[in-house]
Coordinates of C-alpha atoms and ligand atoms in Angstrom, one line a residue:
X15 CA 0.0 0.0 0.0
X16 CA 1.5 3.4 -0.6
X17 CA 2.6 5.9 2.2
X18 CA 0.0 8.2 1.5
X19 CA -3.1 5.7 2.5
X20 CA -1.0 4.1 5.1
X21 CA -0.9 7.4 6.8
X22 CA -4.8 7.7 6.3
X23 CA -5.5 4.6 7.7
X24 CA -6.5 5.9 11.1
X25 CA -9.2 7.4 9.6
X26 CA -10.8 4.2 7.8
X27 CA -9.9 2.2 11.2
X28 CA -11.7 4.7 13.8
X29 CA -15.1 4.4 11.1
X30 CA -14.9 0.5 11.1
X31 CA -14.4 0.2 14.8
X32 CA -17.5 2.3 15.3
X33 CA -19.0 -0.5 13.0
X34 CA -19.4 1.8 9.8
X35 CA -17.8 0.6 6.2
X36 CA -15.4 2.7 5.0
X37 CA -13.0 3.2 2.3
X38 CA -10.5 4.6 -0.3
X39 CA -12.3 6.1 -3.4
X40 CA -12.0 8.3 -6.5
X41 CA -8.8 9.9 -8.0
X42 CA -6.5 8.2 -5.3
X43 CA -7.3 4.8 -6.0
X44 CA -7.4 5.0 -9.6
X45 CA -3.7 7.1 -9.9
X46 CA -2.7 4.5 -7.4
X47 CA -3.5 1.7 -10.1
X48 CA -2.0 3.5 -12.9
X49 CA 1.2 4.2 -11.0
X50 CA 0.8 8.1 -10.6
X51 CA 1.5 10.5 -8.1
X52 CA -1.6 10.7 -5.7
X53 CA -3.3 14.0 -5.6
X54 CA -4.9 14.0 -2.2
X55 CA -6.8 10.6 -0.5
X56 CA -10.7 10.8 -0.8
X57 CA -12.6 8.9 1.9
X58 CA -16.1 7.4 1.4
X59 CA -18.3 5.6 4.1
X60 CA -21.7 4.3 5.1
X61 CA -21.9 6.4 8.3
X62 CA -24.1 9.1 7.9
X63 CA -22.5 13.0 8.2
X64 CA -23.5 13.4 12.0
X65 CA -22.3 9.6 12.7
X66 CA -18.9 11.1 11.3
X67 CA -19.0 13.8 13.7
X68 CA -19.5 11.8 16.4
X69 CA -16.7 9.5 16.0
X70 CA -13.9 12.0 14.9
X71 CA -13.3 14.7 18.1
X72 CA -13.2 17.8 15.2
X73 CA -14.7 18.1 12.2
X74 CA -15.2 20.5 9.7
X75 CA -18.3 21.1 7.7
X76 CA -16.7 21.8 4.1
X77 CA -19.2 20.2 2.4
X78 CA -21.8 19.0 4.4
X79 CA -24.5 18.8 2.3
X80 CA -23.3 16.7 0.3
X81 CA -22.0 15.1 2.8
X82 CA -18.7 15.4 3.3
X83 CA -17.1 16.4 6.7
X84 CA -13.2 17.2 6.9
X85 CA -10.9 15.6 9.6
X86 CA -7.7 16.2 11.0
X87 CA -4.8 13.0 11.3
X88 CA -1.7 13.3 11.8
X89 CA -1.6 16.8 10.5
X90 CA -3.5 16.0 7.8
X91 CA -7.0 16.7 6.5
X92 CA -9.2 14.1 5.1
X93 CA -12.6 14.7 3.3
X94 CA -15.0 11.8 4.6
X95 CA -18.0 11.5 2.2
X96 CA -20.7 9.7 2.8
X97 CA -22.1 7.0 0.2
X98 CA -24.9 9.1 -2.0
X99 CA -26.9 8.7 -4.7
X100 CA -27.5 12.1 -6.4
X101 CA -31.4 12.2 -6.8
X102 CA -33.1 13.8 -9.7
X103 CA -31.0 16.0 -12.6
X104 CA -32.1 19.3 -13.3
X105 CA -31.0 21.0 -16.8
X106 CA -28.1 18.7 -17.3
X107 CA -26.2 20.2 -14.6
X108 CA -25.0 18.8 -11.1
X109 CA -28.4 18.4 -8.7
X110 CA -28.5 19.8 -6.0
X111 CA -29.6 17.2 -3.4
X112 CA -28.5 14.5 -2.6
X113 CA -29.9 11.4 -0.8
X114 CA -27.4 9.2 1.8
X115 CA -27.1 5.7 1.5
X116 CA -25.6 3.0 2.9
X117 CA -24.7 0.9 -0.2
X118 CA -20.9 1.0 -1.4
X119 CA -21.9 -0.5 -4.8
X120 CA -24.7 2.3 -5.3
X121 CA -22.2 4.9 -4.6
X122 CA -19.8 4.1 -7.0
X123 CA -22.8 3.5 -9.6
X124 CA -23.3 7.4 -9.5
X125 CA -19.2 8.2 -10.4
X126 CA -18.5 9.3 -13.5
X127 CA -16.4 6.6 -15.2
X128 CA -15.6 2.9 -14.1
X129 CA -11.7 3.8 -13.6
X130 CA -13.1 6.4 -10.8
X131 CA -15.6 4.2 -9.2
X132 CA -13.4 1.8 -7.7
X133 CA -12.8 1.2 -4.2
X134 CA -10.1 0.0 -1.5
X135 CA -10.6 -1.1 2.0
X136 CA -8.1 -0.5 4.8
X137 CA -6.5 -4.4 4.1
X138 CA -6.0 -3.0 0.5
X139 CA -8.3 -4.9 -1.2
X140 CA -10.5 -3.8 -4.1
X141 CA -14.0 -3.0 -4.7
X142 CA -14.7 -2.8 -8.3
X143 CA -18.4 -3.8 -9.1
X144 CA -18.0 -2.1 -12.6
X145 CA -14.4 -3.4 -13.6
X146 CA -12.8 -0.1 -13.5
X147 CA -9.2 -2.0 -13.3
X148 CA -9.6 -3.5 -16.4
X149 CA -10.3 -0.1 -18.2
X150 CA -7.4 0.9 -16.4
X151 CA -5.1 -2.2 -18.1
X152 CA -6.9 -1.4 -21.1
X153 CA -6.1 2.7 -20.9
X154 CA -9.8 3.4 -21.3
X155 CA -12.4 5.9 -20.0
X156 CA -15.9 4.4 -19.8
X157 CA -19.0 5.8 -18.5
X158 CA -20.5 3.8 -15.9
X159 CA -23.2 2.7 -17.2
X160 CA -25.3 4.0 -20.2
X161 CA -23.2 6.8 -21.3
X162 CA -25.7 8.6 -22.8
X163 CA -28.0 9.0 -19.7
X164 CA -24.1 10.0 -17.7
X165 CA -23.6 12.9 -19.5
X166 CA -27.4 13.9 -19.2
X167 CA -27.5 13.8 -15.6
X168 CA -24.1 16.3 -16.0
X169 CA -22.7 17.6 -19.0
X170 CA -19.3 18.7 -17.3
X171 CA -18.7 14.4 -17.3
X172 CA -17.6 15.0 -21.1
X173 CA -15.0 18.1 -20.2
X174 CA -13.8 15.3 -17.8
X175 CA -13.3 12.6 -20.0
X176 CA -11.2 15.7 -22.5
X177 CA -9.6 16.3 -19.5
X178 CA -8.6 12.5 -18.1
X179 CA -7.6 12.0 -22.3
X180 CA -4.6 14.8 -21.3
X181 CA -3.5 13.9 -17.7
X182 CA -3.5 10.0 -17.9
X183 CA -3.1 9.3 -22.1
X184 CA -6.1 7.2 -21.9
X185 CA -8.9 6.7 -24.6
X186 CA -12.6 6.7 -24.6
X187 CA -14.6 3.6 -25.1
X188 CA -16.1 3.3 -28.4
X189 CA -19.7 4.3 -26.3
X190 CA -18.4 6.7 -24.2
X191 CA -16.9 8.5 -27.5
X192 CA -20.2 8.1 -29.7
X193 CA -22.3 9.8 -26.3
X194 CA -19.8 12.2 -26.4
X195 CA -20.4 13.2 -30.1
X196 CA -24.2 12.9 -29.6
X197 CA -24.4 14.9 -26.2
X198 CA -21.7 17.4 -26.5
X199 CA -25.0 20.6 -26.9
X200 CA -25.4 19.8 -23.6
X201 CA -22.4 21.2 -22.5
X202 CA -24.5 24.7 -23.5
X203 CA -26.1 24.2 -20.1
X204 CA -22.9 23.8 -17.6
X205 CA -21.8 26.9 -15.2
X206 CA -18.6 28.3 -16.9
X207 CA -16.3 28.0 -13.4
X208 CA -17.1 24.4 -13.6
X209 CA -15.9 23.9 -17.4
X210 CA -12.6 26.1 -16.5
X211 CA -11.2 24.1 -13.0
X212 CA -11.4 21.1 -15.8
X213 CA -10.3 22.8 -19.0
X214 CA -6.6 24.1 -16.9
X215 CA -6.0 20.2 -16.1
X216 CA -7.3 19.8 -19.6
X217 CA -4.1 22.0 -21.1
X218 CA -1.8 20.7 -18.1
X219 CA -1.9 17.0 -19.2
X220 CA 0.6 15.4 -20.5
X221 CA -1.5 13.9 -23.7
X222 CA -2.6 17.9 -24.1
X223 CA -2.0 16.8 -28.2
X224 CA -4.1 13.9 -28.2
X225 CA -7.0 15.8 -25.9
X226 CA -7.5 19.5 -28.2
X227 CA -8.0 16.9 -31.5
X228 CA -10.1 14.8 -29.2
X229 CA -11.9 17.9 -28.3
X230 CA -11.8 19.5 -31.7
X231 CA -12.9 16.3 -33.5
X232 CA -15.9 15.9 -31.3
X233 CA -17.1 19.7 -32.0
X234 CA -16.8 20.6 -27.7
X235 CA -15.1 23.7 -28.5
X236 CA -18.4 25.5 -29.8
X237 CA -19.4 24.8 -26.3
X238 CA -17.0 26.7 -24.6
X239 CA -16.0 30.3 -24.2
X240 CA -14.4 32.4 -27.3
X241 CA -13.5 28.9 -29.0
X242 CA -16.3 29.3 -31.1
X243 CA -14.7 28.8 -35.0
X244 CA -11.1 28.5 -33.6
X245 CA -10.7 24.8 -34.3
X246 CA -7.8 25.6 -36.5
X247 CA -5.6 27.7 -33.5
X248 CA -6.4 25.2 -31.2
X249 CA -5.1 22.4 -33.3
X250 CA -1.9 24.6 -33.5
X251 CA -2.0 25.1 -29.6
X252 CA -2.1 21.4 -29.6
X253 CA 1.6 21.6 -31.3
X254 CA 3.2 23.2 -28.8
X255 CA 5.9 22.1 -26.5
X256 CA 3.5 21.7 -23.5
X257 CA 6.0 19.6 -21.4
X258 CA 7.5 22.8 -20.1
X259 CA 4.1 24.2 -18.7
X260 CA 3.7 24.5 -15.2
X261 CA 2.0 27.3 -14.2
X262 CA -1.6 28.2 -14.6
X263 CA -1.0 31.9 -16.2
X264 CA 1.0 30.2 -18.7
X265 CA -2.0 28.1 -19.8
X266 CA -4.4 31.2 -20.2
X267 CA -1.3 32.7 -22.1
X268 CA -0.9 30.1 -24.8
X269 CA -4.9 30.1 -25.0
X270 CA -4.9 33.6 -26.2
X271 CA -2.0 33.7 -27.6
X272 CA -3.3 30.7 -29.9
X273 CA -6.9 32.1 -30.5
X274 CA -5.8 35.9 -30.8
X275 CA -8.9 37.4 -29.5
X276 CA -9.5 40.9 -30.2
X277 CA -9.2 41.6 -26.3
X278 CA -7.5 39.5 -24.3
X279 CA -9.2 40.7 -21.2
X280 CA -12.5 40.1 -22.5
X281 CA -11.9 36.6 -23.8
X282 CA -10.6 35.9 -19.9
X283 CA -13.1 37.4 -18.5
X284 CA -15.5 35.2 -20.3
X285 CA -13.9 32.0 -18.6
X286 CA -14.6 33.7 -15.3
X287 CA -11.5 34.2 -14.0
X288 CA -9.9 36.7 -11.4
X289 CA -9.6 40.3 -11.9
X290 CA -5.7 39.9 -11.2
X291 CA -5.1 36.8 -13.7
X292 CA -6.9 39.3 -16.3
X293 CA -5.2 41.7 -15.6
X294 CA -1.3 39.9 -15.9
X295 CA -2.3 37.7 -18.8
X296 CA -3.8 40.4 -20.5
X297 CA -0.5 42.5 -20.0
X298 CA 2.2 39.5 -20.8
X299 CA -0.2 38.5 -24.0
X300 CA 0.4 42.6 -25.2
X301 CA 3.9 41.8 -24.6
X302 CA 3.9 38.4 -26.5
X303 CA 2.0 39.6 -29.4
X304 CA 4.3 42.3 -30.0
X305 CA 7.7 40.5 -28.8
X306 CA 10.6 42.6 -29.2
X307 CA 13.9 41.5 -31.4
X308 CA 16.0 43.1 -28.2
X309 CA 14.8 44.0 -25.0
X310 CA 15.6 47.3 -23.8
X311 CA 16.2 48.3 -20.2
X312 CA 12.5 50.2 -20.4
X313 CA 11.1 46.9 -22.0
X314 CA 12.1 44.9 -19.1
X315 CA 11.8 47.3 -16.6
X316 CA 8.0 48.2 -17.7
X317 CA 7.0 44.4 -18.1
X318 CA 8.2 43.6 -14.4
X319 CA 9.5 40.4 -13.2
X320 CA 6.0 38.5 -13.3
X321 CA 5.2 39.2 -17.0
X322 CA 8.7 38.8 -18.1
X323 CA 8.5 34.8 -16.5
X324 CA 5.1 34.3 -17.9
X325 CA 6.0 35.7 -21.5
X326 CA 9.6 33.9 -22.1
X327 CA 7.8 30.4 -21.3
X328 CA 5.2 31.2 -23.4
X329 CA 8.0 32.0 -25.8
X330 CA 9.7 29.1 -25.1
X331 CA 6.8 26.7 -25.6
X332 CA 5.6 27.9 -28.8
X333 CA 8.9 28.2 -30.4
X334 CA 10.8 24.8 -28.4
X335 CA 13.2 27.0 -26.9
X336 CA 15.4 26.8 -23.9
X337 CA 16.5 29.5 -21.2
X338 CA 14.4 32.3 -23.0
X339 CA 13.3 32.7 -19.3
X340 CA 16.6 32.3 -17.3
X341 CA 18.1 34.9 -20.1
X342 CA 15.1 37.5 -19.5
X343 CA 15.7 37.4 -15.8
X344 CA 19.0 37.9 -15.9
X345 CA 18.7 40.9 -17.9
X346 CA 16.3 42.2 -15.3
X347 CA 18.1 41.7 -12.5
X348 CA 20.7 43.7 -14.6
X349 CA 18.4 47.0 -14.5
X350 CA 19.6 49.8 -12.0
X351 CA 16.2 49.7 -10.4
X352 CA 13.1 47.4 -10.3
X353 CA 10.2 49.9 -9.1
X354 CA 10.0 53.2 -8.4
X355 CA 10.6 51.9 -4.9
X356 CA 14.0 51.5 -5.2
X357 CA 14.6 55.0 -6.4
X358 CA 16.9 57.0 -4.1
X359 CA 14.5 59.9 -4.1
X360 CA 11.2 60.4 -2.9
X361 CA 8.3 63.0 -3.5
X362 CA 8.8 64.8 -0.4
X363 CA 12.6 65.3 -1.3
X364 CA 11.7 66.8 -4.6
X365 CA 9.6 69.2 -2.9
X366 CA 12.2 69.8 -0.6
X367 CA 15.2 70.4 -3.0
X368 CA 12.7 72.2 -5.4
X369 CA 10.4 74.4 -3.1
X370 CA 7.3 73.5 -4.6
X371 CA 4.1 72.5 -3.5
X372 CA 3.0 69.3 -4.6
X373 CA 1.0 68.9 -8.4
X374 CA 1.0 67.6 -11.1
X375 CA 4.7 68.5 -12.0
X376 CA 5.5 65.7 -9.5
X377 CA 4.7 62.7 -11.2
X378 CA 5.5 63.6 -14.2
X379 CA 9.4 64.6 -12.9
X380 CA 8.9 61.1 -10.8
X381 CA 8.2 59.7 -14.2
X382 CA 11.1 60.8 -16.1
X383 CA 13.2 60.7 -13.1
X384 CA 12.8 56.6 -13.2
X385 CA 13.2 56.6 -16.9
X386 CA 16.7 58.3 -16.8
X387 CA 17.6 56.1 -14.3
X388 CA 16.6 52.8 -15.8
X389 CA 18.2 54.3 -19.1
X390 CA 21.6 54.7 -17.3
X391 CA 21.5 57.8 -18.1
X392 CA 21.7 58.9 -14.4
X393 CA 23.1 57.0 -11.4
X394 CA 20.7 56.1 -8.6
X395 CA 22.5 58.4 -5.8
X396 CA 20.5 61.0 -3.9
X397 CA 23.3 63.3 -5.0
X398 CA 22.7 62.6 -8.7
X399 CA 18.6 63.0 -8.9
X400 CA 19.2 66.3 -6.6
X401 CA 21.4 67.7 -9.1
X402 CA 19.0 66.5 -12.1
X403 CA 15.7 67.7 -10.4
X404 CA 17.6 71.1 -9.6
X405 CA 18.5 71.5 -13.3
X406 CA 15.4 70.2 -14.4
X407 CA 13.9 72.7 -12.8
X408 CA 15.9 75.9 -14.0
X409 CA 15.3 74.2 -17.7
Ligands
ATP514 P1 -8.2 14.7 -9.6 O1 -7.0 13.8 -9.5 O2 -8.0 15.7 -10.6 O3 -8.7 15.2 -8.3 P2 -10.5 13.0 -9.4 O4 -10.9 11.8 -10.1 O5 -10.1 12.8 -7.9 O6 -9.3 13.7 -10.1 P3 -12.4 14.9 -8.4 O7 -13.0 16.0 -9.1 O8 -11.5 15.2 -7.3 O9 -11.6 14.1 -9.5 O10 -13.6 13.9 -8.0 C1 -13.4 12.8 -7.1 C2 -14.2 11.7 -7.5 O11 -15.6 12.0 -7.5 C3 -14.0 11.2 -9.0 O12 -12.9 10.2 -9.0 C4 -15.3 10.6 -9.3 O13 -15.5 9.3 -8.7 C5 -16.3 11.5 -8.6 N1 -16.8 12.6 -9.4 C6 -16.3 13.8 -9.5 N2 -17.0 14.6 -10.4 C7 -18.0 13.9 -10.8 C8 -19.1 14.1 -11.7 N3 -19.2 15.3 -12.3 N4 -19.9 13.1 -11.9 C9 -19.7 11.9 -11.3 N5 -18.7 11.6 -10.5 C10 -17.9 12.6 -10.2
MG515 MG1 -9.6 14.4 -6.5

């Protein structure tokens, strides 16, 4: 068994002894098959939310109603769910109530595909009613059950199998793939925050290629935001050298950089996300669009460390380059100064030196000030920006 249940095991043990099943489920189990690093250990059980409660001394309601109660072992949080069917489906999208049960077998009937609905008990032994190991052997991703009616309950299952096609290199099932064709308008219906968290695994995975033609042959694009009609750049994003991504902003980079929207912000903003990752994608993808042959000092210093990182691995992934990144940074750290922080001179000292009352005239010398100084044009000494602001001044 690896570490990472073996350290959980207190938590399956204390809801046995109370005389409750209990077990390993989801994600864990199924990267534990394949041989992949294990995200985080996802607990499922037949004791009911306030029978949790009463066996662990703290608890945390994350989730209660849907039944899952956080613990603390060892220093380490656990999500305890209970079994649950998921009643009735309203518009395609997740329902919102749920019904506890006490049924392993009926809990893993509601999971979304076979290689997900297995179980493990604390002796590590398997429960795998609908022979999600053998999907596994076989590198497939089947529905349980009648795809068709899967993907009705909850569109977002067919962004999920996209995104399962990139992180693990699996395929779907012949069925799964044919509901996927015949059920992908559904996705018309799903809340866009859900159809992002999967669509950033979706351009993390290591199969990335083999999930955008996946996506692109099937037609889901249409479904989602601003990738209406851009079949063709996301086949080129697909090209890319996607081994070297690692970061989030990156992802949102290539996107645009690969669908060249008429605003970047706007084409973020229709994906949900913050107002800072609009805001610093939308700068670096100005940046990237418009990449200069040499970097001057004002170049670097006006993109800032952040953008510079985010636009020389986007360089670097669309063009399989190395140390675009490393060689960006350096030049950076190069500059005289970083922020206007760093200059040796504030406001109150140019009022002081110059006798004026504060205006207008003050950012704009503060301006110019930094610009001379990133230019090497002028040193960063208190001595040199008196004598340049006094000059300035008599000009
Ligand atoms: P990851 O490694 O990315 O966390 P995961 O399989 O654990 O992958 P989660 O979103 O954490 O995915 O969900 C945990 C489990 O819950 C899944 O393995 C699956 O059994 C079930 N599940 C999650 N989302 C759905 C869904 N939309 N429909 C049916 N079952 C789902
Ligand atoms: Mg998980």
């Amino acid at each position: 068994m690896d570490e990472i249940f073996k350290q959980a095991l207190p938590v399956l043990q204390k809801l046995t002894a109370a005389g409750f099943e209990a077990y390993f489920v989801g994600g864990s189990v199924r990267d534990f098959l394949i041989g992949r690093k294990i995200a985080d250990v996802d607990i499922a059980t037949s004791a009911f939310p306030e029978e949790v409660k009463e066996i662990f001394p703290k608890t945390y309601d994350t989730g209660i109603e849907h039944g899952t109660v956080t613990v603390r072992e060892n220093g380490t949080f656990y999500e305890i769910t209970t079994f649950r069917t998921e009643g009735t489906y309203e518009d395609f999208r997740r329902p919102k109530e749920v019904t506890f049960i006490r049924s392993l077998t009926e809990d893993l009937r509601r999971r979304d595909f076979t290689m997900n609905a297995i179980a493990m008990d604390a002796a590590g032994r398997f429960i795998d009613p609908f022979r999600g190991k053998e999907a596994i052997t076989a590198k497939q991703i089947c529905a349980v059950g009648d795809p068709h009616e899967r993907f009705h309950e909850d569109a977002l299952r067919m962004m999920r199998a996209i995104r399962f096609v990139s992180q693990l290199d699996f395929q779907l099932d012949q069925a799964t793939r044919q509901a996927l064709q015949e059920n992908k308008a559904l996705l018309a219906h799903t809340a866009v925050e859900r159809k992002t968290t999967e669509w950033v695994k979706l351009l993390q995975g290591k199969a990335v290629n083999k999930a955008l033609k996946l996506l692109v042959d099937s037609g889901v694009e249409v479904y989602l935001p601003g990738l209406q009609g851009k079949q063709e750049a996301l086949l080129q994003l697909a090209t890319w050298h996607f081994s070297k991504l690692q970061d989030e902003l990156a992802t949102w980079l290539l996107l645009a950089a690969a669908v060249k929207p008429e605003s970047a912000s706007q084409f973020l903003r229709a994906w949900k996300l913050s107002n800072k990752t609009i805001q610093v994608v939308s700068k670096a993808y100005e940046r990237l669009m418009d990449y200069p042959e040499e970097w001057t000092a004002t170049d670097l210093y006006y993109a800032g460390e952040q953008v510079l990182c985010l636009v020389g691995s986007a360089f670097e992934i669309m063009y399989a380059k190395d140390g675009v990144v490393n060689e960006l940074l350096k030049q950076y750290g190069e500059l005289p100064i970083h922020s206007r922080d760093e200059l040796m001179a504030d406001g109150r000292d140019l009022m002081a030196w110059t006798g004026k009352a504060p205006g207008k005239w003050l950012k704009i010398t503060i301006e110019k000030l930094e610009k001379e100084i990133v230019q090497g044009r002028l040193s960063n000494t208190s001595d040199a920006i008196k004598r340049w602001v006094v000059d300035e001044e008599s000009r």
